Amino acid sequence: RDFLGILVVEAATCVASVAASQLLVARLQDAGRAAEEPDAQPRGGIGPMLGLLKPYVWPSTGNWYDVARNRLRAVSTWVLVALSKAFSVAAPMYFAQATHHVAEALQSGDDGYPTFHRVAGDLVLYAFLSFASKQIKELQQAMFLQVRQAAYVETSDRTFAHLHSLSLDWHLRKRMGGLVRTLDRGIQAAEQTVEHVGLWLLPTFAEAVAVVALFAFKFRHPDIAAIFALSLVVYVYATIKVT
């Protein structure tokens, strides 16, 4: 239940964040042609929005040393996300394996050292992977914090430079107070979009797919896998519709 609730909440948050990011992109595109075309409508699209999110994936602000360091941090963030989810999926497998060894020993009446050795090894691996998954998650958050700061500076600098490149006539005819607030919210929305979509929603969806695949192929219970997948889809759809 907690897993599904997190997935739904993050999906709803992402929808709002993407909408705000689209608004920022439209405002930035509209600003460049507002003086020549007063009645022009804002333009957006997936391409400009991905360009706006690029600093959070591949930073390019600063000297070569800062750029290389921030890019290494960005790549490390996504690697740590993958490792955390992989360990999270793998850990219960060793716990199930230890339980299986205990059940086999009880059925065969074997309570010797080999059984204890296998069970203890599986439990140690389970504890290690569970602990490592949580610690890698914390390390990923610390790593992404520095990437987020560098990306915020880059996005803010681009926005600031673009506004100051516009004509005086544009500044006199526009409501700069409301526009600046919109731009600031758009920058924050871009940050939230990367964090919620890239660091929460997509990894959680990949984890759900991995769980379905494990039930279907490893445990040979496609019926349970289908029920889980269908329940997930229905729960997410119903929750988004209701809220």
GROMACS .gro file of C-alpha atoms in nm:
model
  243
    1ARG     CA    1   0.000   0.000   0.000
    2ASP     CA    2   0.280   0.241   0.089
    3PHE     CA    3   0.454   0.154  -0.238
    4LEU     CA    4   0.144   0.231  -0.443
    5GLY     CA    5   0.072   0.546  -0.247
    6ILE     CA    6   0.422   0.680  -0.308
    7LEU     CA    7   0.391   0.604  -0.679
    8VAL     CA    8   0.059   0.787  -0.709
    9VAL     CA    9   0.170   1.090  -0.510
   10GLU     CA   10   0.487   1.125  -0.715
   11ALA     CA   11   0.290   1.090  -1.039
   12ALA     CA   12   0.054   1.369  -0.938
   13THR     CA   13   0.344   1.590  -0.831
   14CYS     CA   14   0.518   1.530  -1.161
   15VAL     CA   15   0.211   1.638  -1.358
   16ALA     CA   16   0.206   1.971  -1.177
   17SER     CA   17   0.582   2.017  -1.211
   18VAL     CA   18   0.584   1.944  -1.584
   19ALA     CA   19   0.299   2.190  -1.637
   20ALA     CA   20   0.495   2.461  -1.456
   21SER     CA   21   0.806   2.383  -1.658
   22GLN     CA   22   0.607   2.407  -1.981
   23LEU     CA   23   0.485   2.749  -1.868
   24LEU     CA   24   0.842   2.864  -1.812
   25VAL     CA   25   0.948   2.743  -2.157
   26ALA     CA   26   0.654   2.918  -2.319
   27ARG     CA   27   0.732   3.243  -2.140
   28LEU     CA   28   1.098   3.233  -2.241
   29GLN     CA   29   1.009   3.167  -2.606
   30ASP     CA   30   0.741   3.434  -2.605
   31ALA     CA   31   0.976   3.691  -2.455
   32GLY     CA   32   1.208   3.693  -2.755
   33ARG     CA   33   0.935   3.781  -3.004
   34ALA     CA   34   0.696   3.979  -2.784
   35ALA     CA   35   0.826   4.318  -2.896
   36GLU     CA   36   0.783   4.241  -3.266
   37GLU     CA   37   0.462   4.034  -3.232
   38PRO     CA   38   0.251   4.171  -2.946
   39ASP     CA   39  -0.036   3.932  -3.019
   40ALA     CA   40   0.174   3.618  -3.057
   41GLN     CA   41   0.082   3.319  -2.846
   42PRO     CA   42   0.338   3.140  -2.626
   43ARG     CA   43   0.497   2.829  -2.771
   44GLY     CA   44   0.615   2.520  -2.588
   45GLY     CA   45   0.699   2.161  -2.655
   46ILE     CA   46   0.887   1.863  -2.529
   47GLY     CA   47   1.212   1.974  -2.695
   48PRO     CA   48   1.246   2.309  -2.517
   49MET     CA   49   1.141   2.150  -2.189
   50LEU     CA   50   1.412   1.882  -2.219
   51GLY     CA   51   1.661   2.157  -2.294
   52LEU     CA   52   1.552   2.331  -1.976
   53LEU     CA   53   1.610   2.012  -1.776
   54LYS     CA   54   1.949   1.939  -1.934
   55PRO     CA   55   2.156   2.115  -1.661
   56TYR     CA   56   2.027   1.860  -1.409
   57VAL     CA   57   2.151   1.571  -1.624
   58TRP     CA   58   2.456   1.716  -1.802
   59PRO     CA   59   2.572   2.047  -1.640
   60SER     CA   60   2.783   2.287  -1.844
   61THR     CA   61   2.837   2.594  -1.624
   62GLY     CA   62   3.177   2.707  -1.497
   63ASN     CA   63   3.532   2.629  -1.595
   64TRP     CA   64   3.639   2.290  -1.725
   65TYR     CA   65   3.713   2.158  -1.376
   66ASP     CA   66   3.373   2.256  -1.236
   67VAL     CA   67   3.196   2.120  -1.545
   68ALA     CA   68   3.378   1.786  -1.524
   69ARG     CA   69   3.314   1.757  -1.151
   70ASN     CA   70   2.943   1.838  -1.181
   71ARG     CA   71   2.898   1.598  -1.472
   72LEU     CA   72   3.068   1.324  -1.274
   73ARG     CA   73   2.830   1.394  -0.986
   74ALA     CA   74   2.530   1.386  -1.219
   75VAL     CA   75   2.629   1.053  -1.371
   76SER     CA   76   2.706   0.915  -1.024
   77THR     CA   77   2.359   1.017  -0.909
   78TRP     CA   78   2.187   0.803  -1.173
   79VAL     CA   79   2.426   0.513  -1.114
   80LEU     CA   80   2.350   0.525  -0.741
   81VAL     CA   81   1.975   0.530  -0.814
   82ALA     CA   82   2.009   0.214  -1.023
   83LEU     CA   83   2.222   0.042  -0.760
   84SER     CA   84   1.982   0.132  -0.480
   85LYS     CA   85   1.684  -0.015  -0.665
   86ALA     CA   86   1.880  -0.323  -0.773
   87PHE     CA   87   1.982  -0.396  -0.414
   88SER     CA   88   1.628  -0.330  -0.295
   89VAL     CA   89   1.490  -0.589  -0.539
   90ALA     CA   90   1.766  -0.844  -0.476
   91ALA     CA   91   1.760  -0.834  -0.094
   92PRO     CA   92   1.427  -1.019  -0.044
   93MET     CA   93   1.547  -1.294  -0.275
   94TYR     CA   94   1.813  -1.400  -0.024
   95PHE     CA   95   1.562  -1.387   0.260
   96ALA     CA   96   1.332  -1.615   0.061
   97GLN     CA   97   1.625  -1.843  -0.011
   98ALA     CA   98   1.709  -1.867   0.360
   99THR     CA   99   1.346  -1.950   0.437
  100HIS     CA  100   1.355  -2.218   0.168
  101HIS     CA  101   1.665  -2.376   0.322
  102VAL     CA  102   1.501  -2.384   0.665
  103ALA     CA  103   1.187  -2.545   0.522
  104GLU     CA  104   1.395  -2.809   0.343
  105ALA     CA  105   1.589  -2.884   0.663
  106LEU     CA  106   1.268  -2.925   0.864
  107GLN     CA  107   1.124  -3.163   0.606
  108SER     CA  108   1.439  -3.375   0.583
  109GLY     CA  109   1.522  -3.360   0.954
  110ASP     CA  110   1.864  -3.214   0.881
  111ASP     CA  111   1.968  -2.964   1.147
  112GLY     CA  112   2.345  -2.982   1.093
  113TYR     CA  113   2.613  -2.727   1.013
  114PRO     CA  114   2.561  -2.711   0.632
  115THR     CA  115   2.203  -2.591   0.675
  116PHE     CA  116   2.304  -2.336   0.936
  117HIS     CA  117   2.588  -2.218   0.715
  118ARG     CA  118   2.364  -2.163   0.412
  119VAL     CA  119   2.089  -1.992   0.612
  120ALA     CA  120   2.335  -1.765   0.792
  121GLY     CA  121   2.502  -1.671   0.463
  122ASP     CA  122   2.170  -1.583   0.301
  123LEU     CA  123   2.062  -1.376   0.602
  124VAL     CA  124   2.392  -1.188   0.604
  125LEU     CA  125   2.352  -1.107   0.235
  126TYR     CA  126   1.993  -0.999   0.292
  127ALA     CA  127   2.094  -0.765   0.574
  128PHE     CA  128   2.388  -0.629   0.376
  129LEU     CA  129   2.183  -0.556   0.062
  130SER     CA  130   1.901  -0.397   0.261
  131PHE     CA  131   2.143  -0.175   0.450
  132ALA     CA  132   2.338  -0.092   0.134
  133SER     CA  133   2.019   0.004  -0.051
  134LYS     CA  134   1.925   0.258   0.216
  135GLN     CA  135   2.277   0.398   0.249
  136ILE     CA  136   2.317   0.433  -0.128
  137LYS     CA  137   1.987   0.619  -0.131
  138GLU     CA  138   2.122   0.868   0.123
  139LEU     CA  139   2.447   0.903  -0.072
  140GLN     CA  140   2.251   0.965  -0.389
  141GLN     CA  141   2.055   1.246  -0.222
  142ALA     CA  142   2.378   1.408  -0.103
  143MET     CA  143   2.532   1.374  -0.450
  144PHE     CA  144   2.228   1.520  -0.625
  145LEU     CA  145   2.220   1.817  -0.387
  146GLN     CA  146   2.538   1.957  -0.541
  147VAL     CA  147   2.414   1.883  -0.893
  148ARG     CA  148   2.090   2.062  -0.813
  149GLN     CA  149   2.275   2.370  -0.688
  150ALA     CA  150   2.490   2.389  -1.001
  151ALA     CA  151   2.186   2.338  -1.227
  152TYR     CA  152   1.989   2.605  -1.041
  153VAL     CA  153   2.272   2.855  -1.095
  154GLU     CA  154   2.295   2.766  -1.466
  155THR     CA  155   1.920   2.790  -1.526
  156SER     CA  156   1.889   3.115  -1.331
  157ASP     CA  157   2.185   3.265  -1.517
  158ARG     CA  158   2.034   3.175  -1.854
  159THR     CA  159   1.701   3.328  -1.755
  160PHE     CA  160   1.864   3.643  -1.615
  161ALA     CA  161   2.079   3.690  -1.927
  162HIS     CA  162   1.780   3.637  -2.155
  163LEU     CA  163   1.569   3.895  -1.974
  164HIS     CA  164   1.846   4.156  -1.992
  165SER     CA  165   1.895   4.095  -2.363
  166LEU     CA  166   1.539   4.209  -2.437
  167SER     CA  167   1.459   4.561  -2.555
  168LEU     CA  168   1.359   4.847  -2.326
  169ASP     CA  169   1.023   4.862  -2.501
  170TRP     CA  170   0.952   4.504  -2.401
  171HIS     CA  171   1.032   4.576  -2.037
  172LEU     CA  172   0.813   4.886  -2.036
  173ARG     CA  173   0.511   4.706  -2.183
  174LYS     CA  174   0.531   4.388  -1.973
  175ARG     CA  175   0.440   4.324  -1.613
  176MET     CA  176   0.785   4.227  -1.492
  177GLY     CA  177   0.674   4.146  -1.138
  178GLY     CA  178   0.439   3.870  -1.243
  179LEU     CA  179   0.678   3.742  -1.510
  180VAL     CA  180   0.970   3.717  -1.267
  181ARG     CA  181   0.754   3.522  -1.021
  182THR     CA  182   0.650   3.288  -1.302
  183LEU     CA  183   1.011   3.235  -1.408
  184ASP     CA  184   1.118   3.163  -1.051
  185ARG     CA  185   0.839   2.909  -1.009
  186GLY     CA  186   0.931   2.754  -1.342
  187ILE     CA  187   1.294   2.709  -1.236
  188GLN     CA  188   1.182   2.543  -0.914
  189ALA     CA  189   0.938   2.327  -1.113
  190ALA     CA  190   1.219   2.211  -1.341
  191GLU     CA  191   1.413   2.100  -1.034
  192GLN     CA  192   1.112   1.918  -0.892
  193THR     CA  193   1.043   1.752  -1.227
  194VAL     CA  194   1.391   1.602  -1.244
  195GLU     CA  195   1.382   1.494  -0.881
  196HIS     CA  196   1.034   1.340  -0.886
  197VAL     CA  197   1.043   1.188  -1.234
  198GLY     CA  198   1.406   1.086  -1.258
  199LEU     CA  199   1.483   0.998  -0.898
  200TRP     CA  200   1.145   0.872  -0.776
  201LEU     CA  201   0.882   0.789  -1.036
  202LEU     CA  202   1.087   0.613  -1.305
  203PRO     CA  203   1.296   0.407  -1.057
  204THR     CA  204   0.980   0.311  -0.871
  205PHE     CA  205   0.814   0.208  -1.197
  206ALA     CA  206   1.123   0.006  -1.292
  207GLU     CA  207   1.112  -0.162  -0.950
  208ALA     CA  208   0.747  -0.253  -1.003
  209VAL     CA  209   0.828  -0.401  -1.344
  210ALA     CA  210   1.112  -0.603  -1.187
  211VAL     CA  211   0.879  -0.739  -0.919
  212VAL     CA  212   0.623  -0.841  -1.182
  213ALA     CA  213   0.898  -1.012  -1.385
  214LEU     CA  214   1.021  -1.201  -1.076
  215PHE     CA  215   0.675  -1.334  -0.998
  216ALA     CA  216   0.615  -1.427  -1.361
  217PHE     CA  217   0.946  -1.593  -1.451
  218LYS     CA  218   1.145  -1.682  -1.141
  219PHE     CA  219   0.859  -1.795  -0.914
  220ARG     CA  220   0.651  -1.912  -1.213
  221HIS     CA  221   0.331  -1.745  -1.096
  222PRO     CA  222   0.212  -1.533  -1.389
  223ASP     CA  223  -0.132  -1.511  -1.230
  224ILE     CA  224   0.010  -1.328  -0.926
  225ALA     CA  225   0.220  -1.107  -1.155
  226ALA     CA  226  -0.088  -1.018  -1.361
  227ILE     CA  227  -0.293  -0.940  -1.050
  228PHE     CA  228  -0.017  -0.719  -0.914
  229ALA     CA  229   0.027  -0.530  -1.242
  230LEU     CA  230  -0.347  -0.485  -1.291
  231SER     CA  231  -0.396  -0.369  -0.932
  232LEU     CA  232  -0.114  -0.117  -0.971
  233VAL     CA  233  -0.259   0.029  -1.290
  234VAL     CA  234  -0.614   0.047  -1.152
  235TYR     CA  235  -0.502   0.198  -0.822
  236VAL     CA  236  -0.290   0.466  -0.990
  237TYR     CA  237  -0.562   0.554  -1.242
  238ALA     CA  238  -0.838   0.570  -0.983
  239THR     CA  239  -0.633   0.776  -0.740
  240ILE     CA  240  -0.534   1.032  -1.004
  241LYS     CA  241  -0.895   1.059  -1.122
  242VAL     CA  242  -1.030   1.105  -0.771
  243THR     CA  243  -0.769   1.353  -0.657
   0.00000   0.00000   0.00000
